[in-house]
CSV table of C-alpha atoms in Angstrom, one decimal:
chain,number,residue,atom,x,y,z
A,8,MET,CA,115.3,139.3,72.6
A,9,PHE,CA,112.6,139.9,75.2
A,10,TYR,CA,114.7,142.7,76.7
A,11,ILE,CA,115.0,144.5,73.3
A,12,LEU,CA,111.6,143.9,71.9
A,13,PRO,CA,109.5,146.2,74.2
A,14,PHE,CA,111.7,149.1,73.3
A,15,TYR,CA,110.8,148.6,69.6
A,16,PHE,CA,107.2,149.1,70.5
A,17,ILE,CA,107.8,152.1,72.7
A,18,LEU,CA,110.2,154.0,70.3
A,19,ARG,CA,107.5,153.9,67.6
A,20,SER,CA,105.7,156.5,69.6
A,21,SER,CA,106.2,160.1,68.6
A,22,SER,CA,105.7,161.5,72.1
A,23,GLY,CA,108.7,161.9,74.4
A,24,TYR,CA,106.4,161.6,77.4
A,25,GLU,CA,105.1,158.2,76.2
A,26,ILE,CA,108.6,157.0,75.5
A,27,ALA,CA,109.8,158.0,79.0
A,28,LEU,CA,106.8,156.3,80.5
A,29,GLY,CA,107.3,153.2,78.5
A,30,VAL,CA,111.0,152.9,79.4
A,31,ALA,CA,110.2,153.4,83.1
A,32,LEU,CA,107.5,150.7,82.9
A,33,ILE,CA,109.9,148.2,81.3
A,34,LEU,CA,112.6,148.8,83.8
A,35,LEU,CA,110.1,148.6,86.7
A,36,PHE,CA,108.6,145.4,85.3
A,37,PHE,CA,112.0,143.6,85.2
A,38,VAL,CA,112.9,144.9,88.7
A,39,CYS,CA,109.6,143.5,90.0
A,40,TYR,CA,110.2,140.3,88.1
A,41,VAL,CA,113.6,139.8,89.8
A,42,LEU,CA,112.2,140.8,93.2
A,43,SER,CA,109.4,138.3,92.9
A,44,PHE,CA,111.8,135.4,92.4
A,45,VAL,CA,114.1,136.7,95.2
A,46,SER,CA,111.3,137.1,97.7
A,47,LYS,CA,110.1,133.5,97.1
A,48,LYS,CA,107.5,133.6,99.9
A,49,GLY,CA,105.3,136.0,101.8
A,50,TRP,CA,103.2,139.0,100.9
A,51,LEU,CA,106.1,140.6,98.9
A,52,VAL,CA,105.7,138.0,96.2
A,53,PHE,CA,102.0,138.9,95.9
A,54,PHE,CA,102.7,142.6,95.8
A,55,TRP,CA,105.4,142.4,93.1
A,56,THR,CA,103.2,140.0,91.0
A,57,SER,CA,100.3,142.4,91.3
A,58,VAL,CA,102.5,145.3,90.1
A,59,GLN,CA,103.7,143.2,87.1
A,60,ILE,CA,100.1,142.4,86.1
A,61,LEU,CA,99.2,146.2,86.2
A,62,ILE,CA,102.3,147.0,84.1
A,63,SER,CA,101.4,144.2,81.6
A,64,ILE,CA,97.9,145.7,81.2
A,65,VAL,CA,99.2,149.2,80.6
A,66,MET,CA,101.8,148.0,78.1
A,67,THR,CA,99.2,146.0,76.2
A,68,VAL,CA,96.6,148.8,76.0
A,69,TRP,CA,98.9,151.8,75.5
A,70,PHE,CA,101.8,150.3,73.5
A,71,SER,CA,100.2,147.1,72.1
A,72,TYR,CA,103.0,145.1,73.7
A,73,VAL,CA,101.3,141.9,75.0
A,74,TYR,CA,104.4,139.7,75.6
A,75,PHE,CA,105.0,140.7,79.2
A,76,SER,CA,102.1,138.3,79.8
A,77,LEU,CA,104.4,135.4,78.9
A,78,PHE,CA,106.9,136.4,81.7
A,79,LEU,CA,104.0,136.5,84.1
A,80,ALA,CA,102.7,133.2,82.9
A,81,PHE,CA,106.0,131.5,83.6
A,82,PHE,CA,106.4,133.2,87.0
A,83,ILE,CA,102.8,132.4,88.1
A,84,GLY,CA,103.5,128.7,87.2
A,85,ASN,CA,106.4,128.8,89.7
A,86,LEU,CA,104.1,129.8,92.6
A,87,GLN,CA,104.1,126.9,95.1
A,88,ASN,CA,101.0,128.0,97.1
A,89,ARG,CA,97.9,126.4,95.4
A,90,VAL,CA,95.5,129.2,96.4
A,91,ALA,CA,98.0,131.9,95.2
A,92,PHE,CA,98.5,130.1,91.9
A,93,ILE,CA,94.8,129.7,91.1
A,94,THR,CA,94.1,133.4,92.1
A,95,PHE,CA,96.9,134.9,90.1
A,96,TYR,CA,96.3,132.5,87.2
A,97,THR,CA,92.7,133.5,87.0
A,98,ILE,CA,93.4,137.3,87.3
A,99,HIS,CA,96.2,137.2,84.7
A,100,LEU,CA,94.1,135.1,82.3
A,101,ILE,CA,91.1,137.4,82.5
A,102,SER,CA,93.2,140.6,82.3
A,103,THR,CA,95.2,139.4,79.3
A,104,ILE,CA,92.1,138.4,77.4
A,105,ALA,CA,90.3,141.6,78.3
A,106,THR,CA,93.2,143.8,77.2
A,107,VAL,CA,93.7,141.9,73.9
A,108,ASN,CA,90.0,142.3,73.2
A,109,VAL,CA,90.4,146.1,73.9
A,110,GLY,CA,93.2,146.2,71.3
A,111,PHE,CA,91.1,144.4,68.7
A,112,ALA,CA,88.0,146.5,69.5
A,113,THR,CA,89.9,149.8,68.9
A,114,ARG,CA,91.2,148.3,65.7
A,115,ASN,CA,94.7,149.1,66.6
A,116,PRO,CA,96.8,148.5,63.4
A,117,LEU,CA,99.8,147.3,65.4
A,118,PHE,CA,97.6,144.7,67.1
A,119,LEU,CA,96.2,143.5,63.8
A,120,THR,CA,99.6,143.1,62.2
A,121,GLN,CA,100.9,140.8,65.0
A,122,LEU,CA,97.7,138.8,65.2
A,123,PRO,CA,99.4,135.3,64.9
A,124,PHE,CA,101.8,136.2,67.7
A,125,VAL,CA,99.1,137.5,69.9
A,126,LEU,CA,97.2,134.2,69.5
A,127,VAL,CA,100.3,132.3,70.4
A,128,CYS,CA,100.8,134.5,73.4
A,129,LEU,CA,97.2,133.8,74.6
A,130,ILE,CA,97.8,130.1,74.2
A,131,GLY,CA,101.0,130.5,76.3
A,132,VAL,CA,99.1,132.4,79.0
A,133,VAL,CA,96.6,129.6,79.2
A,134,LEU,CA,98.9,126.6,79.1
A,135,LEU,CA,102.3,127.8,80.4
A,136,PRO,CA,101.3,128.4,84.1
A,137,VAL,CA,99.5,125.0,84.3
A,138,SER,CA,102.4,123.1,82.8
A,139,THR,CA,105.0,124.9,84.8
A,140,TYR,CA,103.0,124.4,88.0
A,141,ASN,CA,102.5,120.7,87.4
A,142,LYS,CA,106.1,120.2,86.5
A,143,ASN,CA,107.3,121.9,89.7
A,144,ARG,CA,104.8,119.9,91.7
A,145,GLN,CA,106.0,116.7,90.1
A,146,ASP,CA,109.6,117.5,90.8
A,147,LYS,CA,108.7,118.3,94.4
A,148,LEU,CA,106.8,115.0,94.8
A,149,GLU,CA,109.7,113.1,93.2
A,150,GLY,CA,112.1,114.7,95.7
A,151,GLN,CA,109.8,113.8,98.6
A,152,LEU,CA,109.5,110.2,97.2
A,153,GLN,CA,113.3,109.9,97.0
A,154,ASN,CA,113.5,111.1,100.6
A,155,ALA,CA,110.8,108.7,101.7
A,156,ASN,CA,112.5,105.8,99.9
A,157,LYS,CA,115.7,106.7,101.6
A,158,ARG,CA,114.0,106.9,105.0
A,159,ILE,CA,112.2,103.5,104.3
A,160,SER,CA,115.6,101.9,103.4
A,161,GLU,CA,117.1,103.2,106.6
A,162,LEU,CA,114.1,101.9,108.6
A,163,VAL,CA,114.3,98.5,106.9
A,164,LYS,CA,117.9,98.2,107.8
A,165,LEU,CA,117.2,99.2,111.4
A,166,GLU,CA,114.3,96.7,111.6
A,167,GLU,CA,116.4,94.0,110.1
A,168,ARG,CA,119.1,94.6,112.8
A,169,GLN,CA,116.5,94.5,115.5
A,170,ARG,CA,115.0,91.3,114.0
A,171,ILE,CA,118.4,89.6,114.0
A,172,ALA,CA,119.0,90.8,117.6
A,173,ARG,CA,115.6,89.4,118.7
A,174,ASP,CA,116.2,86.1,116.9
A,175,LEU,CA,119.6,85.7,118.4
A,176,HIS,CA,118.2,86.6,121.9
A,177,ASP,CA,115.3,84.2,121.6
A,178,THR,CA,117.2,81.3,120.0
A,179,LEU,CA,120.5,81.5,122.0
A,180,GLY,CA,118.7,82.4,125.2
A,181,GLN,CA,116.6,79.2,125.1
A,182,LYS,CA,119.5,77.0,124.2
A,183,LEU,CA,121.9,78.5,126.7
A,184,SER,CA,119.3,78.2,129.4
A,185,LEU,CA,118.9,74.5,128.5
A,186,ILE,CA,122.7,74.0,128.5
A,187,GLY,CA,122.9,75.7,131.9
A,188,LEU,CA,120.2,73.5,133.4
A,189,LYS,CA,121.6,70.3,132.0
A,190,THR,CA,125.1,71.3,133.2
A,191,ASP,CA,123.8,71.7,136.7
A,192,LEU,CA,122.0,68.4,136.5
A,193,ALA,CA,125.1,66.6,135.2
A,194,GLY,CA,127.1,68.1,138.0
A,195,LYS,CA,124.7,66.7,140.6
A,196,LEU,CA,124.6,63.3,138.9
A,197,ILE,CA,128.3,62.8,138.2
A,198,ASP,CA,128.9,61.2,141.7
A,199,ILE,CA,125.5,59.5,141.9
A,200,ASP,CA,124.7,58.1,138.5
A,201,GLU,CA,127.7,58.4,136.1
A,202,LYS,CA,125.7,56.9,133.2
A,203,GLN,CA,122.9,59.4,133.5
A,204,ALA,CA,125.5,62.2,133.8
A,205,ARG,CA,127.1,61.1,130.6
A,206,ALA,CA,123.7,61.1,128.9
A,207,GLU,CA,123.1,64.7,130.1
A,208,LEU,CA,126.5,65.7,128.8
A,209,ASP,CA,125.7,64.2,125.4
A,210,ASP,CA,122.4,66.2,125.4
A,211,ILE,CA,124.5,69.4,126.2
A,212,ARG,CA,126.8,68.6,123.3
A,213,GLN,CA,123.8,68.1,120.9
A,214,THR,CA,122.1,71.2,122.2
A,215,ALA,CA,125.2,73.3,121.5
A,216,ARG,CA,125.5,71.9,118.0
A,217,THR,CA,121.8,72.6,117.4
A,218,ALA,CA,122.2,76.2,118.6
A,219,LEU,CA,125.2,76.7,116.3
A,220,LYS,CA,123.3,75.3,113.4
A,221,GLU,CA,120.3,77.6,114.1
A,222,VAL,CA,122.5,80.7,114.3
A,223,ARG,CA,124.1,79.9,111.0
A,224,GLU,CA,120.7,79.4,109.4
A,225,MET,CA,119.4,82.6,110.9
A,226,VAL,CA,122.3,84.6,109.5
A,227,THR,CA,122.1,83.2,106.0
A,228,THR,CA,118.3,83.2,105.6
A,229,MET,CA,115.2,83.9,107.6
A,230,ARG,CA,113.8,80.6,108.9
A,231,GLY,CA,110.2,79.7,109.1
A,232,ASP,CA,109.6,78.0,112.5
A,233,ARG,CA,106.7,75.7,113.0
A,234,VAL,CA,104.7,75.7,116.2
A,235,GLU,CA,104.9,71.9,116.4
A,236,ASP,CA,108.7,72.0,116.1
A,237,GLU,CA,108.9,74.7,118.8
A,238,LEU,CA,106.7,72.6,121.1
A,239,TYR,CA,109.2,69.8,120.8
A,240,ARG,CA,112.0,72.1,122.1
A,241,VAL,CA,109.7,73.5,124.8
A,242,ARG,CA,109.1,69.9,126.1
A,243,GLN,CA,112.9,69.5,126.2
A,244,ILE,CA,113.7,72.6,128.2
A,245,LEU,CA,110.8,72.2,130.6
A,246,LYS,CA,111.8,68.6,131.3
A,247,ALA,CA,115.3,69.7,131.9
A,248,ALA,CA,114.1,72.4,134.3
A,249,GLU,CA,111.8,69.8,136.1
A,250,ILE,CA,108.7,71.7,135.2
A,251,GLU,CA,105.6,69.8,134.2
A,252,LEU,CA,104.0,70.7,130.9
A,253,ARG,CA,100.3,70.6,130.4
A,254,LEU,CA,99.1,71.1,126.9
A,255,GLU,CA,95.6,72.1,125.8
A,256,GLY,CA,94.5,72.1,122.2
A,257,ASN,CA,96.1,70.5,119.2
A,258,PRO,CA,98.7,72.7,117.5
A,259,ALA,CA,98.8,70.3,114.5
A,260,GLU,CA,95.3,71.5,113.5
A,261,LEU,CA,96.3,75.1,113.3
A,262,GLU,CA,95.9,76.7,109.9
A,263,LEU,CA,98.1,79.8,110.0
A,264,SER,CA,100.2,81.6,107.4
A,265,LEU,CA,103.9,80.9,107.6
A,266,MET,CA,104.7,84.5,108.8
A,267,ILE,CA,102.2,84.4,111.6
A,268,GLU,CA,103.3,80.8,112.6
A,269,ASN,CA,106.9,81.9,112.6
A,270,VAL,CA,106.1,84.9,114.9
A,271,LEU,CA,104.0,82.7,117.2
A,272,SER,CA,106.8,80.2,117.5
A,273,MET,CA,109.4,82.8,118.5
A,274,CYS,CA,107.0,84.3,121.0
A,275,LEU,CA,106.2,80.9,122.5
A,276,LYS,CA,109.9,80.3,122.7
A,277,GLU,CA,110.5,83.5,124.7
A,278,ALA,CA,107.5,83.0,127.0
A,279,VAL,CA,108.6,79.5,128.0
A,280,THR,CA,112.2,80.7,128.4
A,281,ASN,CA,111.0,83.3,130.8
A,282,VAL,CA,109.1,80.7,132.8
A,283,VAL,CA,112.2,78.6,133.1
A,284,ARG,CA,114.5,81.5,134.0
A,285,HIS,CA,112.4,83.6,136.4
A,286,SER,CA,109.1,81.9,137.5
A,287,LYS,CA,110.4,79.1,139.9
A,288,ALA,CA,107.3,77.3,138.8
A,289,SER,CA,106.5,73.5,138.9
A,290,VAL,CA,103.8,73.5,136.3
A,291,CYS,CA,103.6,75.3,132.9
A,292,GLU,CA,100.3,75.2,130.9
A,293,ILE,CA,100.1,76.1,127.2
A,294,ALA,CA,96.6,76.4,125.8
A,295,PHE,CA,95.7,76.9,122.1
A,296,GLU,CA,92.3,78.5,121.7
A,297,PRO,CA,91.4,79.1,118.0
A,298,SER,CA,88.4,81.1,116.9
A,299,ARG,CA,87.0,82.2,113.6
A,300,THR,CA,89.0,85.5,113.5
A,301,GLU,CA,92.0,85.0,115.9
A,302,LEU,CA,94.1,82.4,117.7
A,303,THR,CA,94.7,82.9,121.4
A,304,VAL,CA,97.7,81.2,123.1
A,305,ARG,CA,97.9,81.2,126.9
A,306,VAL,CA,101.1,80.3,128.7
A,307,ARG,CA,100.4,79.9,132.4
A,308,ASP,CA,102.8,79.1,135.3
A,309,ASP,CA,102.3,78.6,139.0
A,310,GLY,CA,105.4,80.5,139.9
A,311,ILE,CA,106.2,83.6,142.0
A,312,GLY,CA,104.5,86.1,139.6
A,313,MET,CA,105.8,89.2,137.9
A,314,ALA,CA,105.9,91.4,141.0
A,315,LYS,CA,108.8,89.4,142.5
A,316,ARG,CA,110.7,89.1,139.3
A,317,ALA,CA,113.4,91.3,137.8
A,318,ALA,CA,112.3,94.2,135.6
A,319,PRO,CA,111.1,93.1,132.1
A,320,GLY,CA,113.9,93.0,129.6
A,321,ASN,CA,114.3,92.8,125.9
A,322,GLY,CA,112.3,89.5,125.6
A,323,LEU,CA,108.9,90.9,126.3
A,324,ARG,CA,109.6,94.0,124.2
A,325,GLY,CA,110.7,91.8,121.3
A,326,MET,CA,107.5,89.7,121.6
A,327,ARG,CA,105.3,92.9,121.4
A,328,GLU,CA,107.2,94.2,118.4
A,329,ARG,CA,106.9,90.9,116.6
A,330,LEU,CA,103.2,90.6,117.3
A,331,GLU,CA,102.5,94.2,116.3
A,332,PHE,CA,104.1,93.5,113.0
A,333,VAL,CA,101.4,90.9,112.2
A,334,ASN,CA,98.6,92.9,113.9
A,335,GLY,CA,98.7,90.7,117.0
A,336,SER,CA,98.8,91.6,120.7
A,337,LEU,CA,100.4,90.6,124.0
A,338,ASP,CA,98.8,90.7,127.5
A,339,LEU,CA,100.3,89.8,130.9
A,340,VAL,CA,98.2,88.7,133.9
A,341,SER,CA,100.3,88.3,137.0
A,342,GLY,CA,99.3,87.4,140.6
A,343,ALA,CA,100.6,85.8,143.7
A,344,HIS,CA,100.2,82.4,142.3
A,345,GLY,CA,101.8,82.7,138.9
A,346,THR,CA,101.7,84.6,135.6
A,347,THR,CA,99.7,84.2,132.4
A,348,VAL,CA,101.0,85.4,129.1
A,349,VAL,CA,98.2,85.9,126.6
A,350,ILE,CA,99.2,86.0,122.9
A,351,ARG,CA,96.7,86.8,120.2
A,352,VAL,CA,97.3,86.6,116.5
A,353,PRO,CA,95.0,86.9,113.5
A,354,ASN,CA,93.7,83.6,112.3
A,355,VAL,CA,94.9,84.0,108.7
A,356,PRO,CA,94.8,80.7,106.9
A,357,ARG,CA,97.9,79.4,105.1
A,358,PRO,CA,97.5,79.7,101.3
A,359,PRO,CA,96.9,76.2,99.7
A,360,GLN,CA,100.0,74.6,98.2
A,361,LYS,CA,99.8,73.4,94.7
A,362,GLU,CA,100.1,69.7,94.3
A,363,GLU,CA,103.2,68.5,92.4
A,364,THR,CA,102.5,66.7,89.2
A,365,HIS,CA,104.7,64.0,88.0
A,366,ALA,CA,105.1,63.0,84.4
């Protein structure tokens, strides 16, 4: 209908020159309209759009055909550049209103007979670009949101794999170290004190069962480790390694959220495991230093220091990743007489638990 309608306005003219000019303008307008969509970006879009605006002005003033402005309104709404959209929207709106006013000022009878349609056209020129632009923008944002959600889903899966790997490394690493130490001790005691050797073998069996139970729990659900429970296991492994434990501060008085306490427990596990494996220390000190805003945990040993150890592995990297997740930090201070691991976590209180009521 829009292809045929402009010819109706042109063929009403009695001049062959005007008819030829009108047909040329119609054909040129549709060529520019197609080229504007094909070009998509760059200065060519602005050029073809400007030509269309000029053709629309000429068609409105000369032939009283104002409906090309609707084509332009739709196209301008599809411009993705915000500055280009505002610029062409303003120019097109002003030029359309001005040319319509010229038609009414000259009392063109063709304009007066199509007054209702001209008003509808003006409303379209005002609203169509804005609605089209907003719809395209919303579609674009929805597409970006879908891509972002897909990326987040992939990152969550990756983080979950890394978390499981860290948990397996930390949990099994400590238990296997303890089993190795107790196995060596049982081997030394088997010819000296058979009763004590049997006791060590029983501990090895119990430790293996505990490790299997923890791995099963870890796979099925995310456990929330308590610092007090972890200290009990720390005492076991240090005793088996014949390393003296010196504890400063009372972990039972800590008021931490479950997430932070779980992260702190896993980091404490890894730090003590590194002391047992690599430090060759005789004393391990664990100090809890709470303040109003953060909790500092220091794990000191009197061993050989980091310089003489093997290169840091996944354990320290896993500790840093865990602490970064809860806005914590990890620092290492190493010298000739030992290493100090400084763990800092925010002192976020545990939310109060509701008391159970009994009928």
